[in-house]
Short mmCIF file of C-alpha atoms (C1' of nucleotides) in Angstrom, two decimals:
data_model
loop_
_atom_site.label_atom_id
_atom_site.label_comp_id
_atom_site.label_asym_id
_atom_site.label_seq_id
_atom_site.Cartn_x
_atom_site.Cartn_y
_atom_site.Cartn_z
CA UNK A 135 14.95 11.01 -6.48
CA UNK A 136 12.79 10.97 -2.77
CA UNK A 137 12.84 15.10 -3.13
CA UNK A 138 11.14 15.52 -6.02
CA UNK A 139 8.15 18.09 -6.17
CA UNK A 140 5.68 15.58 -6.47
CA UNK A 141 6.98 13.75 -3.90
CA UNK A 142 7.22 16.55 -1.50
CA UNK A 143 3.36 17.44 -2.58
CA UNK A 144 2.08 13.99 -1.14
CA UNK A 145 3.88 14.00 1.98
CA UNK A 146 2.96 17.85 2.63
CA UNK A 147 -0.62 17.20 2.25
CA UNK A 148 -0.80 13.60 3.54
CA UNK A 149 0.76 14.18 6.45
CA UNK A 150 -1.68 17.76 7.31
CA UNK A 151 -4.84 15.48 6.27
CA UNK A 152 -3.47 12.49 8.47
CA UNK A 153 -3.44 15.40 11.63
CA UNK A 154 -6.69 15.93 10.92
CA UNK A 155 -5.47 19.69 9.90
CA UNK A 156 -7.42 18.40 6.53
CA UNK A 157 -11.09 17.13 7.85
CA UNK A 158 -12.79 15.08 6.59
CA UNK A 159 -14.76 16.30 4.03
CA UNK A 160 -12.73 19.55 3.39
CA UNK A 161 -12.98 20.42 -0.10
CA UNK A 162 -9.93 21.42 -1.77
CA UNK A 163 -9.36 22.79 -5.33
CA UNK A 164 -5.96 22.52 -7.69
CA UNK A 165 -6.10 25.58 -8.27
CA UNK A 166 -5.63 26.87 -4.52
CA UNK A 167 -2.99 23.64 -4.39
CA UNK A 168 -1.24 24.94 -7.25
CA UNK A 169 0.15 28.40 -5.64
CA UNK A 170 -0.30 27.20 -2.39
CA UNK A 171 2.45 24.70 -3.08
CA UNK A 172 4.21 27.11 -5.39
CA UNK A 173 3.97 23.89 -8.18
CA UNK A 174 2.43 22.91 -11.41
CA UNK A 175 -0.70 21.54 -11.73
CA UNK A 176 1.17 17.92 -13.47
CA UNK A 177 2.81 18.11 -9.81
CA UNK A 178 -0.26 18.04 -8.20
CA UNK A 179 -2.23 16.12 -9.89
CA UNK A 180 0.44 13.22 -9.66
CA UNK A 181 0.53 13.53 -5.89
CA UNK A 182 -3.70 13.59 -5.62
CA UNK A 183 -3.42 10.17 -8.12
CA UNK A 184 -1.97 8.91 -5.21
CA UNK A 185 -3.39 10.35 -2.42
CA UNK A 186 -7.31 9.07 -4.24
CA UNK A 187 -4.71 5.13 -4.25
CA UNK A 188 -4.26 5.80 -0.62
CA UNK A 189 -7.57 6.37 0.33
CA UNK A 190 -7.15 9.78 2.16
CA UNK A 191 -9.08 11.65 -0.70
CA UNK A 192 -11.36 11.99 -3.80
CA UNK A 193 -11.84 13.93 -7.17
CA UNK A 194 -15.72 14.99 -8.47
CA UNK A 195 -15.52 17.26 -11.10
CA UNK A 196 -17.59 20.40 -10.56
CA UNK A 197 -16.75 20.04 -6.69
CA UNK A 198 -13.30 19.38 -6.01
CA UNK A 199 -10.34 17.07 -4.06
CA UNK A 200 -12.37 15.94 -1.17
CA UNK A 201 -10.81 14.34 1.46
CA UNK A 202 -12.09 11.43 2.95
CA UNK A 203 -12.89 9.75 6.63
CA UNK A 204 -10.19 7.89 8.35
CA UNK A 205 -12.15 4.56 7.95
CA UNK A 206 -11.35 4.78 3.72
CA UNK A 207 -7.22 5.49 4.50
CA UNK A 208 -5.59 2.67 4.01
CA UNK A 209 -4.11 1.25 7.55
CA UNK A 210 -1.73 -1.37 5.99
CA UNK A 211 0.35 1.69 3.92
CA UNK A 212 3.32 2.63 4.91
CA UNK A 213 2.89 5.83 4.77
CA UNK A 214 -0.49 6.14 6.27
CA UNK A 215 1.57 4.84 8.85
CA UNK A 216 4.11 6.93 9.21
CA UNK A 217 2.16 9.85 9.21
CA UNK A 218 0.16 8.39 11.72
CA UNK A 219 2.91 7.79 13.89
CA UNK A 220 4.25 10.75 13.07
CA UNK A 221 1.07 13.17 14.39
CA UNK A 222 -1.74 12.90 17.31
CA UNK A 223 -2.52 9.03 16.66
CA UNK A 224 1.04 7.41 17.22
CA UNK A 225 -0.38 6.18 20.56
CA UNK A 226 -2.68 3.89 18.39
CA UNK A 227 -0.95 3.63 15.92
CA UNK A 228 1.56 1.51 18.09
CA UNK A 229 -1.41 -0.15 19.74
CA UNK A 230 -2.19 -1.15 16.45
CA UNK A 231 0.36 -2.27 15.39
CA UNK A 232 0.87 -4.20 18.81
CA UNK A 233 -2.06 -5.94 18.55
CA UNK A 234 -1.44 -6.77 14.87
CA UNK A 235 1.92 -8.02 15.82
CA UNK A 236 0.69 -10.38 19.03
CA UNK A 237 -1.80 -11.60 16.54
CA UNK A 238 0.92 -12.82 13.67
CA UNK A 239 4.18 -14.02 15.59
CA UNK A 240 2.85 -16.67 17.30
CA UNK A 241 1.59 -18.08 14.02
CA UNK A 242 4.27 -17.17 11.60
CA UNK A 243 7.09 -18.75 14.37
CA UNK A 244 4.45 -21.72 13.80
CA UNK A 245 4.71 -21.74 10.31
CA UNK A 246 8.05 -21.12 9.98
CA UNK A 247 9.08 -24.07 11.85
CA UNK A 248 7.16 -25.72 9.12
CA UNK A 249 8.85 -23.93 6.82
CA UNK A 250 11.79 -21.96 6.47
CA UNK A 251 14.80 -22.79 5.10
CA UNK A 252 17.42 -24.61 7.14
CA UNK A 253 20.22 -21.41 6.71
CA UNK A 254 17.46 -19.10 8.23
CA UNK A 255 16.71 -21.06 10.98
CA UNK A 256 20.36 -21.52 12.35
CA UNK A 257 21.13 -17.50 11.98
CA UNK A 258 17.86 -17.71 13.87
CA UNK A 259 19.48 -19.28 16.62
CA UNK A 260 22.81 -17.34 15.96
CA UNK A 261 20.62 -14.36 16.54
CA UNK A 262 18.52 -15.18 19.28
CA UNK A 263 22.23 -16.28 21.19
CA UNK A 264 23.45 -13.07 20.57
CA UNK A 265 20.81 -11.07 22.16
CA UNK A 266 20.62 -12.85 24.82
CA UNK A 267 24.27 -11.81 25.23
CA UNK A 268 23.75 -8.51 24.34
CA UNK A 269 20.95 -8.29 27.10
CA UNK A 270 23.14 -9.41 29.57
CA UNK A 271 25.99 -6.59 29.01
CA UNK A 272 23.21 -4.37 28.77
CA UNK A 273 24.43 -3.23 25.34
CA UNK A 274 20.94 -1.13 24.60
CA UNK A 275 21.66 -0.23 20.84
CA UNK A 276 23.28 -3.81 19.95
CA UNK A 277 19.97 -5.28 21.30
CA UNK A 278 17.23 -3.59 19.66
CA UNK A 279 19.63 -4.37 16.59
CA UNK A 280 19.10 -8.17 16.64
CA UNK A 281 15.89 -8.16 17.99
CA UNK A 282 14.50 -6.22 15.21
CA UNK A 283 17.21 -9.07 13.24
CA UNK A 284 15.20 -11.51 15.22
CA UNK A 285 11.42 -10.93 14.78
CA UNK A 286 12.28 -10.11 10.89
CA UNK A 287 13.34 -13.63 10.39
CA UNK A 288 11.03 -14.69 12.36
CA UNK A 289 8.28 -13.38 9.72
CA UNK A 290 10.24 -13.26 6.43
CA UNK A 291 10.54 -17.86 6.79
CA UNK A 292 7.31 -18.05 7.89
CA UNK A 293 7.09 -18.33 4.05
CA UNK A 294 3.58 -15.42 3.99
CA UNK A 295 4.93 -12.88 2.36
CA UNK A 296 2.42 -10.59 3.36
CA UNK A 297 3.47 -11.44 7.10
CA UNK A 298 7.28 -10.70 6.03
CA UNK A 299 6.06 -7.45 5.13
CA UNK A 300 5.31 -6.24 8.19
CA UNK A 301 9.35 -6.34 8.89
CA UNK A 302 9.87 -2.46 8.75
CA UNK A 303 6.31 -1.33 10.94
CA UNK A 304 8.33 -4.34 13.61
CA UNK A 305 11.28 -2.49 13.51
CA UNK A 306 9.36 0.44 13.63
CA UNK A 307 7.37 -0.28 16.91
CA UNK A 308 10.74 -1.67 18.63
CA UNK A 309 12.71 1.41 17.66
CA UNK A 310 9.88 3.57 19.02
CA UNK A 311 9.43 1.47 22.16
CA UNK A 312 13.55 1.61 23.19
CA UNK A 313 13.59 5.26 21.64
CA UNK A 314 10.53 5.63 24.62
CA UNK A 315 12.65 4.51 26.95
CA UNK A 316 10.07 1.66 28.07
CA UNK A 317 12.75 -1.06 27.44
CA UNK A 318 14.65 -1.81 30.52
CA UNK A 319 18.68 -1.44 30.36
CA UNK A 320 18.62 -5.03 30.94
CA UNK A 321 15.84 -7.34 29.16
CA UNK A 322 14.00 -9.70 31.48
CA UNK A 323 16.45 -13.29 31.16
CA UNK A 324 12.74 -14.94 30.64
CA UNK A 325 11.98 -13.10 27.82
CA UNK A 326 15.79 -13.82 26.40
CA UNK A 327 15.01 -17.04 27.09
CA UNK A 328 11.69 -17.53 25.23
CA UNK A 329 13.78 -15.89 22.51
CA UNK A 330 15.95 -19.19 22.22
CA UNK A 331 13.07 -20.95 22.88
CA UNK A 332 11.47 -19.95 19.88
CA UNK A 333 14.94 -20.29 17.45
CA UNK A 334 15.61 -23.64 18.71
CA UNK A 335 11.85 -24.81 17.86
CA UNK A 336 12.03 -23.20 15.01
CA UNK A 337 15.79 -25.21 14.01
CA UNK A 338 13.95 -28.44 15.01
CA UNK A 339 10.55 -27.92 12.91
CA UNK A 340 8.88 -28.02 16.27
CA UNK A 341 5.70 -25.91 15.05
CA UNK A 342 3.85 -26.00 18.28
CA UNK A 343 7.04 -25.27 21.30
CA UNK A 344 7.79 -22.38 18.65
CA UNK A 345 4.13 -20.79 18.70
CA UNK A 346 3.91 -21.19 22.16
CA UNK A 347 6.72 -19.74 23.43
CA UNK A 348 6.49 -16.52 20.56
CA UNK A 349 3.13 -16.25 22.00
CA UNK A 350 4.76 -15.42 25.48
CA UNK A 351 7.10 -13.14 24.65
CA UNK A 352 4.56 -11.32 22.71
CA UNK A 353 2.21 -11.74 26.11
CA UNK A 354 4.73 -9.94 28.29
CA UNK A 355 5.45 -7.35 25.21
CA UNK A 356 1.95 -6.30 25.95
CA UNK A 357 0.82 -6.18 29.15
CA UNK A 358 4.13 -4.02 29.43
CA UNK A 359 2.71 -1.77 26.60
CA UNK A 360 -0.86 -1.97 27.18
CA UNK A 361 -0.45 0.72 30.15
CA UNK A 362 0.70 3.37 28.09
CA UNK A 363 -2.15 3.67 25.57
CA UNK A 364 -4.75 2.98 27.69
CA UNK A 365 -6.15 6.24 27.25
CA UNK A 366 -6.09 5.91 23.63
CA UNK A 367 -9.69 6.09 21.78
CA UNK A 368 -10.40 2.94 20.14
CA UNK A 369 -12.54 3.49 16.77
CA UNK A 370 -14.69 1.59 15.39
CA UNK A 371 -15.47 1.13 11.97
CA UNK A 372 -18.94 0.21 10.19
CA UNK A 373 -19.02 -2.56 8.44
CA UNK A 374 -20.85 -1.67 5.68
CA UNK A 375 -19.78 0.34 2.11
CA UNK B 110 -14.99 7.65 -13.01
CA UNK B 111 -13.55 3.97 -13.01
CA UNK B 112 -12.68 3.81 -16.14
CA UNK B 113 -11.05 6.89 -16.44
CA UNK B 114 -8.08 6.88 -18.57
CA UNK B 115 -5.37 6.36 -16.10
CA UNK B 116 -7.29 3.81 -13.90
CA UNK B 117 -7.27 1.84 -17.01
CA UNK B 118 -3.56 2.49 -18.03
CA UNK B 119 -3.04 1.39 -13.74
CA UNK B 120 -5.87 -1.65 -14.09
CA UNK B 121 -3.78 -2.74 -17.35
CA UNK B 122 -0.08 -1.76 -16.74
CA UNK B 123 -0.89 -3.82 -12.51
CA UNK B 124 -2.13 -7.07 -14.26
CA UNK B 125 0.20 -7.49 -16.86
CA UNK B 126 2.98 -6.45 -14.09
CA UNK B 127 1.75 -8.98 -11.30
CA UNK B 128 0.83 -11.69 -13.81
CA UNK B 129 4.02 -11.69 -14.52
CA UNK B 130 3.87 -10.72 -18.42
CA UNK B 131 6.27 -7.71 -17.28
CA UNK B 132 9.16 -9.44 -15.18
CA UNK B 133 11.14 -7.54 -12.80
CA UNK B 134 14.03 -5.90 -13.96
CA UNK B 135 11.81 -4.64 -17.88
CA UNK B 136 12.26 -1.63 -18.47
CA UNK B 137 9.08 0.50 -20.43
CA UNK B 138 9.39 4.00 -21.81
CA UNK B 139 7.37 6.39 -21.15
CA UNK B 140 6.95 7.09 -24.66
CA UNK B 141 6.23 3.71 -25.86
CA UNK B 142 3.80 3.51 -23.28
CA UNK B 143 2.02 6.71 -24.55
CA UNK B 144 1.23 4.46 -28.13
CA UNK B 145 0.75 1.78 -26.72
CA UNK B 146 -2.85 1.87 -24.40
CA UNK B 147 -3.11 5.01 -27.03
CA UNK B 148 -2.98 7.96 -24.17
CA UNK B 149 -1.49 10.95 -23.97
CA UNK B 150 1.68 11.15 -21.23
CA UNK B 151 -0.24 12.83 -18.58
CA UNK B 152 -2.55 9.68 -18.24
CA UNK B 153 0.37 7.80 -18.09
CA UNK B 154 2.42 9.01 -15.81
CA UNK B 155 -0.12 9.73 -13.06
CA UNK B 156 -0.47 6.00 -13.96
CA UNK B 157 3.38 5.55 -12.91
CA UNK B 158 3.05 7.51 -10.07
CA UNK B 159 0.89 5.74 -8.52
CA UNK B 160 1.84 2.17 -9.71
CA UNK B 161 5.61 3.39 -7.53
CA UNK B 162 4.25 4.13 -5.02
CA UNK B 163 2.25 0.41 -5.09
CA UNK B 164 6.50 -0.97 -4.95
CA UNK B 165 5.62 -2.30 -8.58
CA UNK B 166 7.95 0.46 -10.81
CA UNK B 167 10.96 2.76 -10.25
CA UNK B 168 11.26 5.45 -12.26
CA UNK B 169 15.30 6.46 -13.48
CA UNK B 170 16.63 9.14 -15.74
CA UNK B 171 18.11 8.11 -18.18
CA UNK B 172 16.65 4.50 -18.15
CA UNK B 173 13.15 4.16 -17.95
CA UNK B 174 10.38 2.88 -16.02
CA UNK B 175 11.61 -0.35 -14.05
CA UNK B 176 9.34 -3.28 -13.06
CA UNK B 177 10.62 -4.38 -9.56
CA UNK B 178 10.84 -7.98 -8.53
CA UNK B 179 7.22 -8.89 -5.93
CA UNK B 180 9.67 -9.27 -2.72
CA UNK B 181 9.11 -5.72 -3.53
CA UNK B 182 5.20 -5.19 -4.47
CA UNK B 183 3.05 -4.10 -1.14
CA UNK B 184 1.05 -7.52 0.56
CA UNK B 185 -1.75 -5.39 1.80
CA UNK B 186 -2.70 -2.99 -0.81
CA UNK B 187 -6.19 -3.81 -2.38
CA UNK B 188 -5.30 -4.02 -5.61
CA UNK B 189 -2.51 -5.43 -5.74
CA UNK B 190 -4.35 -8.65 -4.30
CA UNK B 191 -7.00 -8.24 -6.63
CA UNK B 192 -4.09 -8.61 -9.81
CA UNK B 193 -2.31 -11.39 -7.42
CA UNK B 194 -5.91 -13.28 -7.28
CA UNK B 195 -6.80 -13.01 -10.41
CA UNK B 196 -3.53 -14.56 -11.76
CA UNK B 197 -1.34 -17.61 -11.74
CA UNK B 198 -0.21 -16.43 -7.82
CA UNK B 199 -4.46 -17.43 -6.67
CA UNK B 200 -3.50 -20.61 -4.40
CA UNK B 201 -0.25 -18.68 -3.32
CA UNK B 202 -2.47 -15.69 -2.28
CA UNK B 203 -5.65 -17.42 -0.71
CA UNK B 204 -2.96 -19.12 1.12
CA UNK B 205 -1.67 -16.02 2.74
CA UNK B 206 -4.83 -14.63 3.26
CA UNK B 207 -5.87 -17.22 4.59
CA UNK B 208 -3.38 -17.87 7.58
CA UNK B 209 -3.20 -13.80 8.04
CA UNK B 210 -6.82 -14.44 9.01
CA UNK B 211 -6.36 -17.46 11.05
CA UNK B 212 -4.27 -15.26 13.08
CA UNK B 213 -5.59 -12.56 13.03
CA UNK B 214 -9.50 -13.37 13.68
CA UNK B 215 -8.74 -15.02 17.32
CA UNK B 216 -7.54 -11.85 18.22
CA UNK B 217 -9.68 -9.81 17.41
CA UNK B 218 -12.28 -12.05 19.11
CA UNK B 219 -10.31 -11.24 22.43
CA UNK B 220 -10.54 -7.50 21.92
CA UNK B 221 -13.68 -7.53 20.79
CA UNK B 222 -14.78 -9.52 23.81
CA UNK B 223 -13.68 -6.53 25.91
CA UNK B 224 -14.06 -3.26 23.59
CA UNK B 225 -17.06 -4.14 21.69
CA UNK B 226 -19.32 -1.45 21.91
CA UNK B 227 -23.18 -2.91 22.79
CA UNK B 228 -25.39 -2.49 19.22
CA UNK B 229 -22.07 -4.52 17.85
CA UNK B 230 -22.37 -7.61 20.33
CA UNK B 231 -26.34 -8.12 20.18
CA UNK B 232 -25.65 -7.93 16.04
CA UNK B 233 -23.20 -10.67 16.01
CA UNK B 234 -25.16 -12.43 18.34
CA UNK B 235 -28.68 -12.49 15.44
CA UNK B 236 -26.11 -13.32 13.08
CA UNK B 237 -24.67 -16.46 14.32
CA UNK B 238 -28.05 -18.03 14.91
CA UNK B 239 -29.41 -16.53 11.70
CA UNK B 240 -25.84 -18.25 10.22
CA UNK B 241 -27.05 -21.95 12.14
CA UNK B 242 -30.95 -21.41 11.04
CA UNK B 243 -29.46 -20.38 6.94
CA UNK B 244 -26.85 -23.94 7.76
CA UNK B 245 -29.91 -26.09 9.26
CA UNK B 246 -31.42 -25.00 5.88
CA UNK B 247 -28.66 -25.62 3.17
CA UNK B 248 -29.23 -21.84 2.55
CA UNK B 249 -26.15 -21.71 0.27
CA UNK B 250 -26.00 -17.97 -0.80
CA UNK B 251 -28.00 -17.22 2.55
CA UNK B 252 -25.54 -17.78 4.97
CA UNK B 253 -22.18 -16.73 2.70
CA UNK B 254 -23.93 -13.46 2.90
CA UNK B 255 -24.58 -14.07 6.83
CA UNK B 256 -20.84 -15.38 7.16
CA UNK B 257 -19.27 -12.38 5.56
CA UNK B 258 -21.02 -10.24 7.44
CA UNK B 259 -20.89 -12.33 10.54
CA UNK B 260 -16.16 -12.49 10.60
CA UNK B 261 -16.71 -8.52 8.96
CA UNK B 262 -18.70 -7.99 12.87
CA UNK B 263 -16.32 -9.15 14.54
CA UNK B 264 -13.08 -7.29 13.21
CA UNK B 265 -15.00 -4.34 12.83
CA UNK B 266 -15.79 -5.01 16.82
CA UNK B 267 -12.25 -5.59 17.88
CA UNK B 268 -11.45 -1.50 17.75
CA UNK B 269 -8.19 -1.81 15.55
CA UNK B 270 -8.19 -0.43 12.12
CA UNK B 271 -6.25 -3.25 10.60
CA UNK B 272 -7.35 -5.68 11.58
CA UNK B 273 -11.30 -4.05 10.54
CA UNK B 274 -9.42 -3.35 7.50
CA UNK B 275 -9.20 -7.28 6.39
CA UNK B 276 -13.06 -7.59 5.54
CA UNK B 277 -12.41 -6.81 2.40
CA UNK B 278 -10.30 -9.31 1.67
CA UNK B 279 -12.28 -11.56 4.48
CA UNK B 280 -14.98 -11.99 2.23
CA UNK B 281 -13.21 -12.04 -0.94
CA UNK B 282 -11.66 -15.74 0.42
CA UNK B 283 -15.29 -17.15 1.81
CA UNK B 284 -16.57 -16.03 -1.43
CA UNK B 285 -13.39 -17.74 -3.42
CA UNK B 286 -13.76 -20.56 -1.39
CA UNK B 287 -17.81 -20.94 -1.75
CA UNK B 288 -17.37 -20.03 -5.33
CA UNK B 289 -14.76 -22.70 -6.01
CA UNK B 290 -17.07 -25.71 -4.69
CA UNK B 291 -15.24 -25.95 -1.59
CA UNK B 292 -17.79 -25.29 0.49
CA UNK B 293 -20.19 -28.02 1.74
CA UNK B 294 -24.47 -27.92 1.52
CA UNK B 295 -24.85 -28.04 5.00
CA UNK B 296 -21.78 -26.69 7.10
CA UNK B 297 -20.88 -29.05 9.95
CA UNK B 298 -23.00 -28.48 12.88
CA UNK B 299 -19.93 -27.76 14.76
CA UNK B 300 -18.76 -24.57 13.11
CA UNK B 301 -22.46 -23.11 13.78
CA UNK B 302 -22.08 -23.27 16.74
CA UNK B 303 -18.63 -22.17 17.13
CA UNK B 304 -20.25 -19.16 15.61
CA UNK B 305 -22.79 -18.97 17.91
CA UNK B 306 -19.45 -19.86 21.30
CA UNK B 307 -17.97 -17.15 19.15
CA UNK B 308 -20.51 -14.01 19.53
CA UNK B 309 -21.76 -15.14 22.76
CA UNK B 310 -18.58 -15.08 24.69
CA UNK B 311 -18.40 -11.12 22.87
CA UNK B 312 -21.94 -10.44 24.36
CA UNK B 313 -21.00 -11.41 27.94
CA UNK B 314 -17.62 -9.61 27.45
CA UNK B 315 -15.42 -13.92 28.03
CA UNK B 316 -12.43 -12.59 25.85
CA UNK B 317 -10.97 -16.17 26.68
CA UNK B 318 -14.16 -18.18 25.90
CA UNK B 319 -14.54 -16.21 22.65
CA UNK B 320 -10.55 -16.02 21.54
CA UNK B 321 -10.75 -20.56 21.93
CA UNK B 322 -13.97 -20.42 19.45
CA UNK B 323 -12.40 -18.27 17.38
CA UNK B 324 -9.44 -20.15 17.40
CA UNK B 325 -11.45 -23.98 16.63
CA UNK B 326 -13.16 -22.30 13.98
CA UNK B 327 -9.98 -21.06 11.90
CA UNK B 328 -8.08 -24.23 12.95
CA UNK B 329 -11.09 -25.72 10.91
CA UNK B 330 -11.10 -24.13 8.21
CA UNK B 331 -7.12 -23.95 7.63
CA UNK B 332 -7.27 -27.33 7.64
CA UNK B 333 -9.90 -28.01 5.35
CA UNK B 334 -8.18 -26.05 2.87
CA UNK B 335 -4.55 -26.41 3.76
CA UNK B 336 -4.87 -29.70 0.90
CA UNK B 337 -5.76 -27.47 -1.45
CA UNK B 338 -2.60 -25.33 -2.40
CA UNK B 339 0.04 -28.00 -1.55
CA UNK B 340 1.17 -26.93 -4.14
CA UNK B 341 1.57 -23.65 -4.57
CA UNK B 342 5.41 -22.88 -3.95
CA UNK B 343 6.63 -20.66 -0.60
CA UNK B 344 8.55 -17.72 -0.84
CA UNK B 345 10.78 -16.22 0.96
CA UNK B 346 11.12 -12.62 1.27
CA UNK B 347 15.07 -11.23 2.42
CA UNK B 348 15.68 -9.70 5.44
CA UNK B 349 17.97 -6.73 4.22
CA UNK B 350 16.70 -3.80 1.07
"C1'" DT C 3 51.17 1.07 -26.76
"C1'" DG C 4 47.18 0.39 -22.81
"C1'" DA C 5 45.20 2.06 -18.96
"C1'" DC C 6 42.72 5.76 -16.76
"C1'" DA C 7 40.39 9.98 -15.66
"C1'" DC C 8 38.13 13.10 -17.42
"C1'" DC C 9 33.84 15.21 -20.21
"C1'" DG C 10 30.95 16.51 -23.70
"C1'" DA C 11 26.30 13.73 -26.16
"C1'" DT C 12 22.83 11.89 -26.04
"C1'" DG C 13 18.70 10.02 -23.72
"C1'" DT C 14 14.77 9.82 -20.75
"C1'" DG C 15 12.14 11.10 -16.97
"C1'" DT C 16 10.59 15.94 -14.56
"C1'" DG C 17 7.87 20.08 -14.31
"C1'" DC C 18 5.73 23.96 -16.45
"C1'" DA C 19 2.03 26.21 -19.77
"C1'" DG C 20 -1.91 26.65 -21.83
"C1'" DA C 21 -5.78 24.59 -24.28
"C1'" DC C 22 -9.97 22.37 -24.98
"C1'" DA C 23 -13.02 18.64 -23.12
"C1'" DT C 24 -16.42 16.49 -20.35
"C1'" DC C 25 -19.11 15.52 -16.79
"C1'" DA C 26 -22.14 16.73 -12.87
"C1'" DA C 27 -23.71 19.99 -9.61
"C1'" DA C 28 -25.73 23.37 -9.70
"C1'" DA C 29 -29.19 27.59 -11.44
"C1'" DC C 30 -32.84 28.61 -13.85
"C1'" DT C 31 -37.10 27.86 -17.11
"C1'" DC C 32 -41.39 26.17 -17.32
"C1'" DG D 445 -41.33 19.34 -9.26
"C1'" DA D 446 -39.01 17.87 -13.38
"C1'" DG D 447 -36.53 19.38 -17.37
"C1'" DT D 448 -33.74 21.93 -19.09
"C1'" DT D 449 -29.35 25.31 -19.58
"C1'" DT D 450 -25.38 26.90 -17.36
"C1'" DT D 451 -21.59 26.97 -15.24
"C1'" DG D 452 -17.29 25.90 -12.79
"C1'" DA D 453 -13.93 21.92 -11.91
"C1'" DT D 454 -12.39 17.83 -12.71
"C1'" DG D 455 -10.13 15.13 -17.19
"C1'" DT D 456 -6.86 15.00 -21.42
"C1'" DC D 457 -3.86 16.44 -24.57
"C1'" DT D 458 0.21 19.11 -26.51
"C1'" DG D 459 4.87 21.77 -26.88
"C1'" DC D 460 8.40 23.37 -24.19
"C1'" DA D 461 12.39 23.80 -21.69
"C1'" DC D 462 15.37 21.74 -17.76
"C1'" DA D 463 17.77 17.91 -14.48
"C1'" DC D 464 20.61 14.53 -14.45
"C1'" DA D 465 22.52 9.38 -15.26
"C1'" DT D 466 24.64 6.77 -18.49
"C1'" DC D 467 27.65 6.26 -22.70
"C1'" DG D 468 31.08 6.84 -25.56
"C1'" DG D 469 35.16 9.39 -27.27
"C1'" DT D 470 38.75 11.75 -26.21
"C1'" DG D 471 42.93 13.40 -23.71
"C1'" DT D 472 46.40 12.18 -20.24
"C1'" DC D 473 49.74 9.30 -18.03
"C1'" DA D 474 52.02 5.56 -17.45
#
DNA sequence: TGACACCGATGTGTGCAGACATCAAAACTC
DNA sequence: GAGTTTTGATGTCTGCACACATCGGTGTCA
């Protein structure tokens, strides 16, 4: 299912476009792709349609399939994010996601305090306490798992489906941070307490405290990570189009 | 180009799925769609592939094309947003976008003050001043145009491509707000000044002031709009999957 | 007799090959 | 240079073979 031919074609072309191997403006012909990937026309066509909907290519009659500049890519698409994380732009992608997270999570905490269903609030408190325990014990894998669950619950509890959809990407960044050895064996006590503070503020419906505690977590996270990507160039996308 | 057959098929099916006419779990057969839409298999197959990549449907052999629940849709995809804005979920979608905006823009202002290229800073100041003029004159269409340009410049100036990508959606919300008569003929003086404050803070690289002024704009905007969508039900997306 | 495992029939998506239609870039004519 | 024709790529349609999940029948065993 995941290894259907058109899926593999999407994967192949998407990764090569985003890695820069197929640069913006590069023109491919469907026929060339057919015998390059050894698949039939319909497979290529279906793959190109999907890439088109992601903003990676456009097709023009009498010209072919043109690779679009990165400013046209949909930066919120999970596949695009995955391809960027796998390539040279990994650092820039992680920074973008971290900036988005640090903007969104405090807002999500505020909304969760106002709107989250009761069982979710209770679960959030439980997870925050479990995180503190795992942090004290230095159980890194367990801590990562709980960390992901905590932030997923928070985003989901906001009742905003766009916030909730960031769960997957947040999991990626947290996992990436751990895998890259950016997490100490024992998370700082203050950070552990802030997670508990967020959960308890949400549990009692205190929106202002929830936002403030979440904001503290995010500011600390950003300042921890910021030195690892200072060398990443920023991209300024023109306003028109 | 925009009226190619497969594009029309995507439009037709996407709108019907998101409107709820084709509910989650509903199963369609490719052959049925062929003679319902009077197009060939290749057109249907390409359309279904795109809808699949948006999370709207899944295909299973021997079963057919199954409509997925809304929790699986990609809420950041521009097409999905457009379909939701066109249907019953319009209110909920506008609220989601407004919440996202109010989370992101202050962060974007802070980043723009630190990173935006000089010409963009100057343009931002010009636009803010032009907004104030248009606001005083009661020139509503001109004001809307400048408002969109201002917030686009701000998001673009952050140097975060995810923030910049929200330009289009922000334009939608601002336009929608004006069309729905939620904007007074003469914007409040304080809001006009806050726009100037944001621009000037960014121009002089004052990140803290830029965020604070932007935050004031967003809080005012949210409190203005919140009463229009209090009846919209919130959706809580389960964390697992 | 009833419960259960096996296995083949069936229906549906997946992939392939080839034809013709369409349309915009490029070449040509005046 | 403007208008026209040619050309070559994508767009659309169709028939076929195949893969494979589901369903129902058959056989076995208790």
